[in-house]
PDB file of C-alpha atoms in Angstrom:
ATOM      1  CA  UNK J  11     126.605 101.853 171.796  1.00  0.00           C
ATOM      2  CA  UNK J  12     127.058  99.233 169.375  1.00  0.00           C
ATOM      3  CA  UNK J  13     125.666  95.901 170.097  1.00  0.00           C
ATOM      4  CA  UNK J  14     126.648  92.413 168.554  1.00  0.00           C
ATOM      5  CA  UNK J  15     123.885  89.599 168.351  1.00  0.00           C
ATOM      6  CA  UNK J  16     123.412  87.423 165.454  1.00  0.00           C
ATOM      7  CA  UNK J  17     121.327  84.419 165.523  1.00  0.00           C
ATOM      8  CA  UNK J  18     121.547  81.618 163.022  1.00  0.00           C
ATOM      9  CA  UNK J  19     118.912  78.746 162.446  1.00  0.00           C
ATOM     10  CA  UNK J  20     116.874  76.801 159.927  1.00  0.00           C
ATOM     11  CA  UNK J  21     113.380  77.031 158.390  1.00  0.00           C
ATOM     12  CA  UNK J  22     112.316  73.587 158.720  1.00  0.00           C
ATOM     13  CA  UNK J  23     109.085  71.496 157.947  1.00  0.00           C
ATOM     14  CA  UNK J  24     109.710  69.167 160.623  1.00  0.00           C
ATOM     15  CA  UNK J  25     109.128  72.444 163.203  1.00  0.00           C
ATOM     16  CA  UNK J  26     105.969  73.001 160.462  1.00  0.00           C
ATOM     17  CA  UNK J  27     107.586  76.558 159.172  1.00  0.00           C
ATOM     18  CA  UNK J  28     106.760  77.098 155.951  1.00  0.00           C
ATOM     19  CA  UNK J  29     109.434  78.435 153.455  1.00  0.00           C
ATOM     20  CA  UNK J  30     106.644  80.933 151.713  1.00  0.00           C
ATOM     21  CA  UNK J  31     105.714  82.042 155.414  1.00  0.00           C
ATOM     22  CA  UNK J  32     108.895  82.694 156.853  1.00  0.00           C
ATOM     23  CA  UNK J  33     110.023  84.735 153.500  1.00  0.00           C
ATOM     24  CA  UNK J  34     106.288  86.129 153.538  1.00  0.00           C
ATOM     25  CA  UNK J  35     107.279  87.761 156.539  1.00  0.00           C
ATOM     26  CA  UNK J  36     110.397  89.195 156.708  1.00  0.00           C
ATOM     27  CA  UNK J  37     109.865  90.871 153.086  1.00  0.00           C
ATOM     28  CA  UNK J  38     106.470  92.108 153.935  1.00  0.00           C
ATOM     29  CA  UNK J  39     104.313  90.443 151.532  1.00  0.00           C
ATOM     30  CA  UNK J  40     102.213  87.950 150.368  1.00  0.00           C
ATOM     31  CA  UNK J  41     103.140  84.282 148.719  1.00  0.00           C
ATOM     32  CA  UNK J  42     101.378  81.165 148.585  1.00  0.00           C
ATOM     33  CA  UNK J  43     103.377  77.939 150.105  1.00  0.00           C
ATOM     34  CA  UNK J  44     103.080  75.388 147.048  1.00  0.00           C
ATOM     35  CA  UNK J  45     104.052  72.506 149.598  1.00  0.00           C
ATOM     36  CA  UNK J  46     101.244  73.431 152.281  1.00  0.00           C
ATOM     37  CA  UNK J  47      98.575  75.040 150.065  1.00  0.00           C
ATOM     38  CA  UNK J  48      98.052  78.135 151.807  1.00  0.00           C
ATOM     39  CA  UNK J  49      98.841  81.906 151.316  1.00  0.00           C
ATOM     40  CA  UNK J  50     100.317  83.932 154.135  1.00  0.00           C
ATOM     41  CA  UNK J  51      99.646  87.418 154.153  1.00  0.00           C
ATOM     42  CA  UNK J  52     102.675  89.849 155.571  1.00  0.00           C
ATOM     43  CA  UNK J  53     101.725  92.568 153.284  1.00  0.00           C
ATOM     44  CA  UNK J  54     100.484  94.927 155.875  1.00  0.00           C
ATOM     45  CA  UNK J  55     103.548  95.530 157.810  1.00  0.00           C
ATOM     46  CA  UNK J  56     104.906  98.620 158.219  1.00  0.00           C
ATOM     47  CA  UNK J  57     108.029  98.638 159.064  1.00  0.00           C
ATOM     48  CA  UNK J  58     110.252  96.772 156.417  1.00  0.00           C
ATOM     49  CA  UNK J  59     112.419  99.604 155.434  1.00  0.00           C
ATOM     50  CA  UNK J  60     114.408  97.453 152.536  1.00  0.00           C
ATOM     51  CA  UNK J  61     113.965  94.124 151.449  1.00  0.00           C
ATOM     52  CA  UNK J  62     116.149  92.442 147.874  1.00  0.00           C
ATOM     53  CA  UNK J  63     116.730  88.999 146.318  1.00  0.00           C
ATOM     54  CA  UNK J  64     120.575  88.577 146.099  1.00  0.00           C
ATOM     55  CA  UNK J  65     121.146  86.306 143.509  1.00  0.00           C
ATOM     56  CA  UNK J  66     124.663  84.444 142.160  1.00  0.00           C
ATOM     57  CA  UNK J  67     126.332  85.760 138.905  1.00  0.00           C
ATOM     58  CA  UNK J  68     124.860  82.196 137.286  1.00  0.00           C
ATOM     59  CA  UNK J  69     121.741  82.028 138.630  1.00  0.00           C
ATOM     60  CA  UNK J  70     118.415  82.153 136.826  1.00  0.00           C
ATOM     61  CA  UNK J  71     116.806  85.481 136.419  1.00  0.00           C
ATOM     62  CA  UNK J  72     113.400  84.566 137.702  1.00  0.00           C
ATOM     63  CA  UNK J  73     114.890  83.170 140.685  1.00  0.00           C
ATOM     64  CA  UNK J  74     114.857  87.305 141.725  1.00  0.00           C
ATOM     65  CA  UNK J  75     110.986  87.017 142.220  1.00  0.00           C
ATOM     66  CA  UNK J  76     110.268  85.791 145.676  1.00  0.00           C
ATOM     67  CA  UNK J  77     106.959  83.208 144.641  1.00  0.00           C
ATOM     68  CA  UNK J  78     109.088  81.919 141.662  1.00  0.00           C
ATOM     69  CA  UNK J  79     111.896  81.478 144.258  1.00  0.00           C
ATOM     70  CA  UNK J  80     110.029  79.808 147.040  1.00  0.00           C
ATOM     71  CA  UNK J  81     108.290  77.313 144.429  1.00  0.00           C
ATOM     72  CA  UNK J  82     111.423  76.296 143.365  1.00  0.00           C
ATOM     73  CA  UNK J  83     112.804  75.954 146.803  1.00  0.00           C
ATOM     74  CA  UNK J  84     109.708  73.870 147.483  1.00  0.00           C
ATOM     75  CA  UNK J  85     110.394  72.094 144.523  1.00  0.00           C
ATOM     76  CA  UNK J  86     113.986  71.075 145.582  1.00  0.00           C
ATOM     77  CA  UNK J  87     112.737  70.032 148.855  1.00  0.00           C
ATOM     78  CA  UNK J  88     110.628  67.021 148.321  1.00  0.00           C
ATOM     79  CA  UNK J  89     111.043  65.055 152.143  1.00  0.00           C
ATOM     80  CA  UNK J  90     108.233  66.282 154.710  1.00  0.00           C
ATOM     81  CA  UNK J  91     111.044  66.911 157.290  1.00  0.00           C
ATOM     82  CA  UNK J  92     112.754  68.960 155.157  1.00  0.00           C
ATOM     83  CA  UNK J  93     115.234  71.907 156.272  1.00  0.00           C
ATOM     84  CA  UNK J  94     114.442  74.223 153.397  1.00  0.00           C
ATOM     85  CA  UNK J  95     116.591  77.116 153.863  1.00  0.00           C
ATOM     86  CA  UNK J  96     119.281  78.739 156.699  1.00  0.00           C
ATOM     87  CA  UNK J  97     118.014  82.191 158.356  1.00  0.00           C
ATOM     88  CA  UNK J  98     119.963  84.617 160.272  1.00  0.00           C
ATOM     89  CA  UNK J  99     118.696  87.432 162.286  1.00  0.00           C
ATOM     90  CA  UNK J 100     121.000  90.349 162.882  1.00  0.00           C
ATOM     91  CA  UNK J 101     121.117  93.565 165.036  1.00  0.00           C
ATOM     92  CA  UNK J 102     122.068  96.601 162.629  1.00  0.00           C
ATOM     93  CA  UNK J 103     124.555  99.367 164.207  1.00  0.00           C
ATOM     94  CA  UNK J 104     122.639 102.491 165.235  1.00  0.00           C
ATOM     95  CA  UNK J 105     125.264 104.379 164.213  1.00  0.00           C
ATOM     96  CA  UNK J 106     124.889 104.149 160.691  1.00  0.00           C
ATOM     97  CA  UNK J 107     121.745 105.226 158.779  1.00  0.00           C
ATOM     98  CA  UNK J 108     119.933 103.316 156.781  1.00  0.00           C
ATOM     99  CA  UNK J 109     121.679 103.697 153.410  1.00  0.00           C
ATOM    100  CA  UNK J 110     125.075 102.706 155.605  1.00  0.00           C
ATOM    101  CA  UNK J 111     123.043  99.259 156.851  1.00  0.00           C
ATOM    102  CA  UNK J 112     122.146  98.631 153.038  1.00  0.00           C
ATOM    103  CA  UNK J 113     125.649  98.714 152.023  1.00  0.00           C
ATOM    104  CA  UNK J 114     126.694  96.848 155.130  1.00  0.00           C
ATOM    105  CA  UNK J 115     124.432  94.132 155.046  1.00  0.00           C
ATOM    106  CA  UNK J 116     124.736  93.419 151.194  1.00  0.00           C
ATOM    107  CA  UNK J 117     128.522  93.776 151.740  1.00  0.00           C
ATOM    108  CA  UNK J 118     128.423  91.065 154.149  1.00  0.00           C
ATOM    109  CA  UNK J 119     125.500  88.918 152.237  1.00  0.00           C
ATOM    110  CA  UNK J 120     127.569  89.065 149.140  1.00  0.00           C
ATOM    111  CA  UNK J 121     130.810  88.131 150.688  1.00  0.00           C
ATOM    112  CA  UNK J 122     129.968  85.363 152.660  1.00  0.00           C
ATOM    113  CA  UNK J 123     127.036  83.536 151.038  1.00  0.00           C
ATOM    114  CA  UNK J 124     126.066  84.652 147.167  1.00  0.00           C
ATOM    115  CA  UNK J 125     129.816  83.891 146.441  1.00  0.00           C
ATOM    116  CA  UNK J 126     128.761  80.774 148.014  1.00  0.00           C
ATOM    117  CA  UNK J 127     126.251  79.915 145.469  1.00  0.00           C
ATOM    118  CA  UNK J 128     123.178  80.127 148.384  1.00  0.00           C
ATOM    119  CA  UNK J 129     119.950  82.496 146.665  1.00  0.00           C
ATOM    120  CA  UNK J 130     119.578  85.360 149.595  1.00  0.00           C
ATOM    121  CA  UNK J 131     116.249  86.909 150.628  1.00  0.00           C
ATOM    122  CA  UNK J 132     117.473  90.288 152.585  1.00  0.00           C
ATOM    123  CA  UNK J 133     115.208  92.771 154.663  1.00  0.00           C
ATOM    124  CA  UNK J 134     116.238  94.962 157.263  1.00  0.00           C
ATOM    125  CA  UNK J 135     112.962  96.038 159.870  1.00  0.00           C
ATOM    126  CA  UNK J 136     113.082  99.468 161.795  1.00  0.00           C
ATOM    127  CA  UNK J 137     112.500  97.670 165.159  1.00  0.00           C
ATOM    128  CA  UNK J 138     111.255 100.642 166.908  1.00  0.00           C
ATOM    129  CA  UNK J 139     108.051 100.516 168.708  1.00  0.00           C
ATOM    130  CA  UNK J 140     106.159 103.579 168.017  1.00  0.00           C
ATOM    131  CA  UNK J 141     102.298 104.541 168.957  1.00  0.00           C
ATOM    132  CA  UNK J 142     101.700 104.666 165.179  1.00  0.00           C
ATOM    133  CA  UNK J 143     103.909 101.000 164.008  1.00  0.00           C
ATOM    134  CA  UNK J 144     101.472  97.794 163.329  1.00  0.00           C
ATOM    135  CA  UNK J 145     104.464  95.848 164.500  1.00  0.00           C
ATOM    136  CA  UNK J 146     105.897  95.535 167.848  1.00  0.00           C
ATOM    137  CA  UNK J 147     109.228  93.488 166.391  1.00  0.00           C
ATOM    138  CA  UNK J 148     111.721  95.064 169.218  1.00  0.00           C
ATOM    139  CA  UNK J 149     114.480  93.292 171.488  1.00  0.00           C
ATOM    140  CA  UNK J 150     113.080  92.796 174.892  1.00  0.00           C
ATOM    141  CA  UNK J 151     116.882  91.291 175.507  1.00  0.00           C
ATOM    142  CA  UNK J 152     118.978  94.215 175.582  1.00  0.00           C
ATOM    143  CA  UNK J 153     115.373  96.356 176.407  1.00  0.00           C
ATOM    144  CA  UNK J 154     115.935  99.052 173.075  1.00  0.00           C
ATOM    145  CA  UNK J 155     113.339 100.320 171.235  1.00  0.00           C
ATOM    146  CA  UNK J 156     116.131 101.249 168.416  1.00  0.00           C
ATOM    147  CA  UNK J 157     116.187  98.127 167.069  1.00  0.00           C
ATOM    148  CA  UNK J 158     116.982  97.980 163.692  1.00  0.00           C
ATOM    149  CA  UNK J 159     118.227  94.818 162.246  1.00  0.00           C
ATOM    150  CA  UNK J 160     118.470  92.167 159.449  1.00  0.00           C
ATOM    151  CA  UNK J 161     116.381  89.038 158.201  1.00  0.00           C
ATOM    152  CA  UNK J 162     118.338  86.929 155.693  1.00  0.00           C
ATOM    153  CA  UNK J 163     117.266  83.597 154.602  1.00  0.00           C
ATOM    154  CA  UNK J 164     119.750  81.575 152.656  1.00  0.00           C
ATOM    155  CA  UNK J 165     119.333  78.501 150.549  1.00  0.00           C
ATOM    156  CA  UNK J 166     120.525  75.302 151.682  1.00  0.00           C
ATOM    157  CA  UNK J 167     121.444  74.640 147.707  1.00  0.00           C
ATOM    158  CA  UNK J 168     123.674  75.795 145.414  1.00  0.00           C
ATOM    159  CA  UNK J 169     122.463  77.214 142.275  1.00  0.00           C
ATOM    160  CA  UNK J 170     123.323  77.850 138.991  1.00  0.00           C
ATOM    161  CA  UNK J 171     121.995  78.224 135.612  1.00  0.00           C
ATOM    162  CA  UNK J 172     120.398  75.097 135.675  1.00  0.00           C
ATOM    163  CA  UNK J 173     118.350  75.329 138.942  1.00  0.00           C
ATOM    164  CA  UNK J 174     119.176  74.138 142.577  1.00  0.00           C
ATOM    165  CA  UNK J 175     122.023  71.797 142.708  1.00  0.00           C
ATOM    166  CA  UNK J 176     120.551  68.099 143.407  1.00  0.00           C
ATOM    167  CA  UNK J 177     122.216  67.504 146.614  1.00  0.00           C
ATOM    168  CA  UNK J 178     122.175  69.887 149.396  1.00  0.00           C
ATOM    169  CA  UNK J 179     125.838  71.664 150.728  1.00  0.00           C
ATOM    170  CA  UNK J 180     126.229  69.844 153.824  1.00  0.00           C
ATOM    171  CA  UNK J 181     129.850  71.430 154.420  1.00  0.00           C
ATOM    172  CA  UNK J 182     127.941  74.636 155.501  1.00  0.00           C
ATOM    173  CA  UNK J 183     126.311  72.895 158.390  1.00  0.00           C
ATOM    174  CA  UNK J 184     129.802  72.620 160.132  1.00  0.00           C
ATOM    175  CA  UNK J 185     130.563  74.854 163.214  1.00  0.00           C
ATOM    176  CA  UNK J 186     133.607  76.262 161.887  1.00  0.00           C
ATOM    177  CA  UNK J 187     131.519  78.228 158.800  1.00  0.00           C
ATOM    178  CA  UNK J 188     129.298  79.541 161.846  1.00  0.00           C
ATOM    179  CA  UNK J 189     132.316  80.823 163.582  1.00  0.00           C
ATOM    180  CA  UNK J 190     133.569  82.366 160.527  1.00  0.00           C
ATOM    181  CA  UNK J 191     130.315  84.033 159.906  1.00  0.00           C
ATOM    182  CA  UNK J 192     129.504  85.730 162.752  1.00  0.00           C
ATOM    183  CA  UNK J 193     133.712  86.869 162.940  1.00  0.00           C
ATOM    184  CA  UNK J 194     133.129  88.490 159.216  1.00  0.00           C
ATOM    185  CA  UNK J 195     130.147  90.174 160.424  1.00  0.00           C
ATOM    186  CA  UNK J 196     131.466  91.840 163.619  1.00  0.00           C
ATOM    187  CA  UNK J 197     134.936  92.198 161.361  1.00  0.00           C
ATOM    188  CA  UNK J 198     132.429  93.873 158.864  1.00  0.00           C
ATOM    189  CA  UNK J 199     131.020  96.708 161.219  1.00  0.00           C
ATOM    190  CA  UNK J 200     134.295  97.080 162.737  1.00  0.00           C
ATOM    191  CA  UNK J 201     135.473  98.387 159.291  1.00  0.00           C
ATOM    192  CA  UNK J 202     132.866 100.479 158.274  1.00  0.00           C
ATOM    193  CA  UNK J 203     132.875 102.044 162.091  1.00  0.00           C
ATOM    194  CA  UNK J 204     136.978 102.967 161.416  1.00  0.00           C
ATOM    195  CA  UNK J 205     135.899 104.316 157.778  1.00  0.00           C
ATOM    196  CA  UNK J 206     133.126 106.620 159.897  1.00  0.00           C
ATOM    197  CA  UNK J 207     136.004 107.801 162.215  1.00  0.00           C
ATOM    198  CA  UNK J 208     133.720 105.751 165.247  1.00  0.00           C
ATOM    199  CA  UNK J 209     135.314 105.402 168.941  1.00  0.00           C
ATOM    200  CA  UNK J 210     132.869 101.424 169.071  1.00  0.00           C
ATOM    201  CA  UNK J 211     133.452  98.408 168.207  1.00  0.00           C
ATOM    202  CA  UNK J 212     131.905  94.823 168.243  1.00  0.00           C
ATOM    203  CA  UNK J 213     132.589  91.587 168.845  1.00  0.00           C
ATOM    204  CA  UNK J 214     131.841  88.166 167.739  1.00  0.00           C
ATOM    205  CA  UNK J 215     133.065  86.658 171.137  1.00  0.00           C
ATOM    206  CA  UNK J 216     132.070  85.740 174.489  1.00  0.00           C
ATOM    207  CA  UNK J 217     132.064  87.590 177.377  1.00  0.00           C
ATOM    208  CA  UNK J 218     134.626  84.899 178.983  1.00  0.00           C
ATOM    209  CA  UNK J 219     136.771  84.901 176.114  1.00  0.00           C
ATOM    210  CA  UNK J 220     137.393  88.771 176.344  1.00  0.00           C
ATOM    211  CA  UNK J 221     137.917  88.752 179.927  1.00  0.00           C
ATOM    212  CA  UNK J 222     134.806  90.688 181.065  1.00  0.00           C
ATOM    213  CA  UNK J 223     132.788  89.953 184.015  1.00  0.00           C
ATOM    214  CA  UNK J 224     129.335  89.751 182.956  1.00  0.00           C
ATOM    215  CA  UNK J 225     126.697  87.120 182.849  1.00  0.00           C
ATOM    216  CA  UNK J 226     125.509  86.036 179.288  1.00  0.00           C
ATOM    217  CA  UNK J 227     122.480  86.148 177.896  1.00  0.00           C
ATOM    218  CA  UNK J 228     120.342  83.757 176.517  1.00  0.00           C
ATOM    219  CA  UNK J 229     118.283  83.541 173.346  1.00  0.00           C
ATOM    220  CA  UNK J 230     114.644  84.203 174.026  1.00  0.00           C
ATOM    221  CA  UNK J 231     112.967  82.844 171.414  1.00  0.00           C
ATOM    222  CA  UNK J 232     110.346  83.796 168.733  1.00  0.00           C
ATOM    223  CA  UNK J 233     107.113  82.536 170.900  1.00  0.00           C
ATOM    224  CA  UNK J 234     108.678  83.765 173.741  1.00  0.00           C
ATOM    225  CA  UNK J 235     109.775  87.240 172.355  1.00  0.00           C
ATOM    226  CA  UNK J 236     105.346  87.626 170.593  1.00  0.00           C
ATOM    227  CA  UNK J 237     104.572  86.897 173.979  1.00  0.00           C
ATOM    228  CA  UNK J 238     106.908  89.583 176.004  1.00  0.00           C
ATOM    229  CA  UNK J 239     105.917  92.282 172.903  1.00  0.00           C
ATOM    230  CA  UNK J 240     102.134  91.748 173.385  1.00  0.00           C
ATOM    231  CA  UNK J 241     102.913  92.608 177.666  1.00  0.00           C
ATOM    232  CA  UNK J 242     102.854  89.081 178.998  1.00  0.00           C
ATOM    233  CA  UNK J 243     105.448  87.821 180.845  1.00  0.00           C
ATOM    234  CA  UNK J 244     107.340  84.870 180.054  1.00  0.00           C
ATOM    235  CA  UNK J 245     109.639  82.737 182.027  1.00  0.00           C
ATOM    236  CA  UNK J 246     112.849  83.586 179.468  1.00  0.00           C
ATOM    237  CA  UNK J 247     111.790  86.833 179.326  1.00  0.00           C
ATOM    238  CA  UNK J 248     112.281  86.891 183.331  1.00  0.00           C
ATOM    239  CA  UNK J 249     115.309  84.980 183.422  1.00  0.00           C
ATOM    240  CA  UNK J 250     116.902  87.751 180.796  1.00  0.00           C
ATOM    241  CA  UNK J 251     115.666  90.817 183.027  1.00  0.00           C
ATOM    242  CA  UNK J 252     117.394  88.847 185.572  1.00  0.00           C
ATOM    243  CA  UNK J 253     120.431  88.700 183.808  1.00  0.00           C
ATOM    244  CA  UNK J 254     120.571  92.450 182.876  1.00  0.00           C
ATOM    245  CA  UNK J 255     119.562  94.072 185.898  1.00  0.00           C
ATOM    246  CA  UNK J 256     122.423  91.848 187.828  1.00  0.00           C
ATOM    247  CA  UNK J 257     124.872  92.719 184.788  1.00  0.00           C
ATOM    248  CA  UNK J 258     124.314  96.541 185.483  1.00  0.00           C
ATOM    249  CA  UNK J 259     125.239  95.810 188.964  1.00  0.00           C
ATOM    250  CA  UNK J 260     128.455  95.128 187.537  1.00  0.00           C
ATOM    251  CA  UNK J 261     128.969  97.625 185.655  1.00  0.00           C
ATOM    252  CA  UNK J 262     127.728 100.366 188.164  1.00  0.00           C
ATOM    253  CA  UNK J 263     130.367  98.569 190.864  1.00  0.00           C
ATOM    254  CA  UNK J 264     132.484  98.568 188.154  1.00  0.00           C
ATOM    255  CA  UNK J 265     132.468 101.914 186.870  1.00  0.00           C
ATOM    256  CA  UNK J 266     132.417 103.010 191.113  1.00  0.00           C
ATOM    257  CA  UNK J 267     135.860 101.764 191.383  1.00  0.00           C
ATOM    258  CA  UNK J 268     137.405 103.251 188.525  1.00  0.00           C
ATOM    259  CA  UNK J 269     135.794 106.613 189.863  1.00  0.00           C
ATOM    260  CA  UNK J 270     137.740 106.312 193.045  1.00  0.00           C
ATOM    261  CA  UNK J 271     140.640 105.054 191.423  1.00  0.00           C
ATOM    262  CA  UNK J 272     140.437 108.421 189.878  1.00  0.00           C
ATOM    263  CA  UNK J 273     139.773 110.785 192.364  1.00  0.00           C
ATOM    264  CA  UNK J 274     142.706 108.598 195.211  1.00  0.00           C
ATOM    265  CA  UNK J 275     139.838 107.516 196.821  1.00  0.00           C
ATOM    266  CA  UNK J 276     140.898 103.964 197.135  1.00  0.00           C
ATOM    267  CA  UNK J 277     142.356 102.981 200.877  1.00  0.00           C
TER     268      UNK J 277
END
């Protein structure tokens, strides 16, 4: 069953998050952060299925190198509390194979972000929990072990042949952009489903907006997710499990009522 999951946030020095660490993590590489003077090792990951830097047409070709890119981002962001990048994590449809997932995510990123002048670091993680895997990057929210997903890091400044713009593009922070980007991601998936003749769809809208009587889940957070993946129960994880159980009862009740109507058992 196709699921829609799309979480956008920031990589910020105020939160103590180095841009090199975040980039190394999603791409499964080793990078040094010039601002913090530290090197981050994530090159032993075995679940990174694809990673690439997508550049605007007029961007310096050197920005296609991860180390050069994070160095240039650090050079352009001098504040100690700077937001160095925007980050998205989104679920990928299990109805598509890896090649199709790569084509889907690249098309979406190019059309919605790179065309605006952003540099995008894109990675696809397998997201499955296997005995041989060194990474346990699963999705405890939806209780799925087949959880292919994409991580995207986006620059907060436009880039041209001279490098990053001196001014940040503040218009990208507006709520209407987030709403548009979420909708475009749902639309991109639905077009691919239709192309393949699949009878499935996703929506960026909430359950309430679609008239579906289910309780919305809440974002579990990276720290709590890491604890859950280690087998440690967390308060946020318990809340998710409670919501999932309640939604399961709602679905089962609805299915039972439908069966009774189909067989003429209702009074």
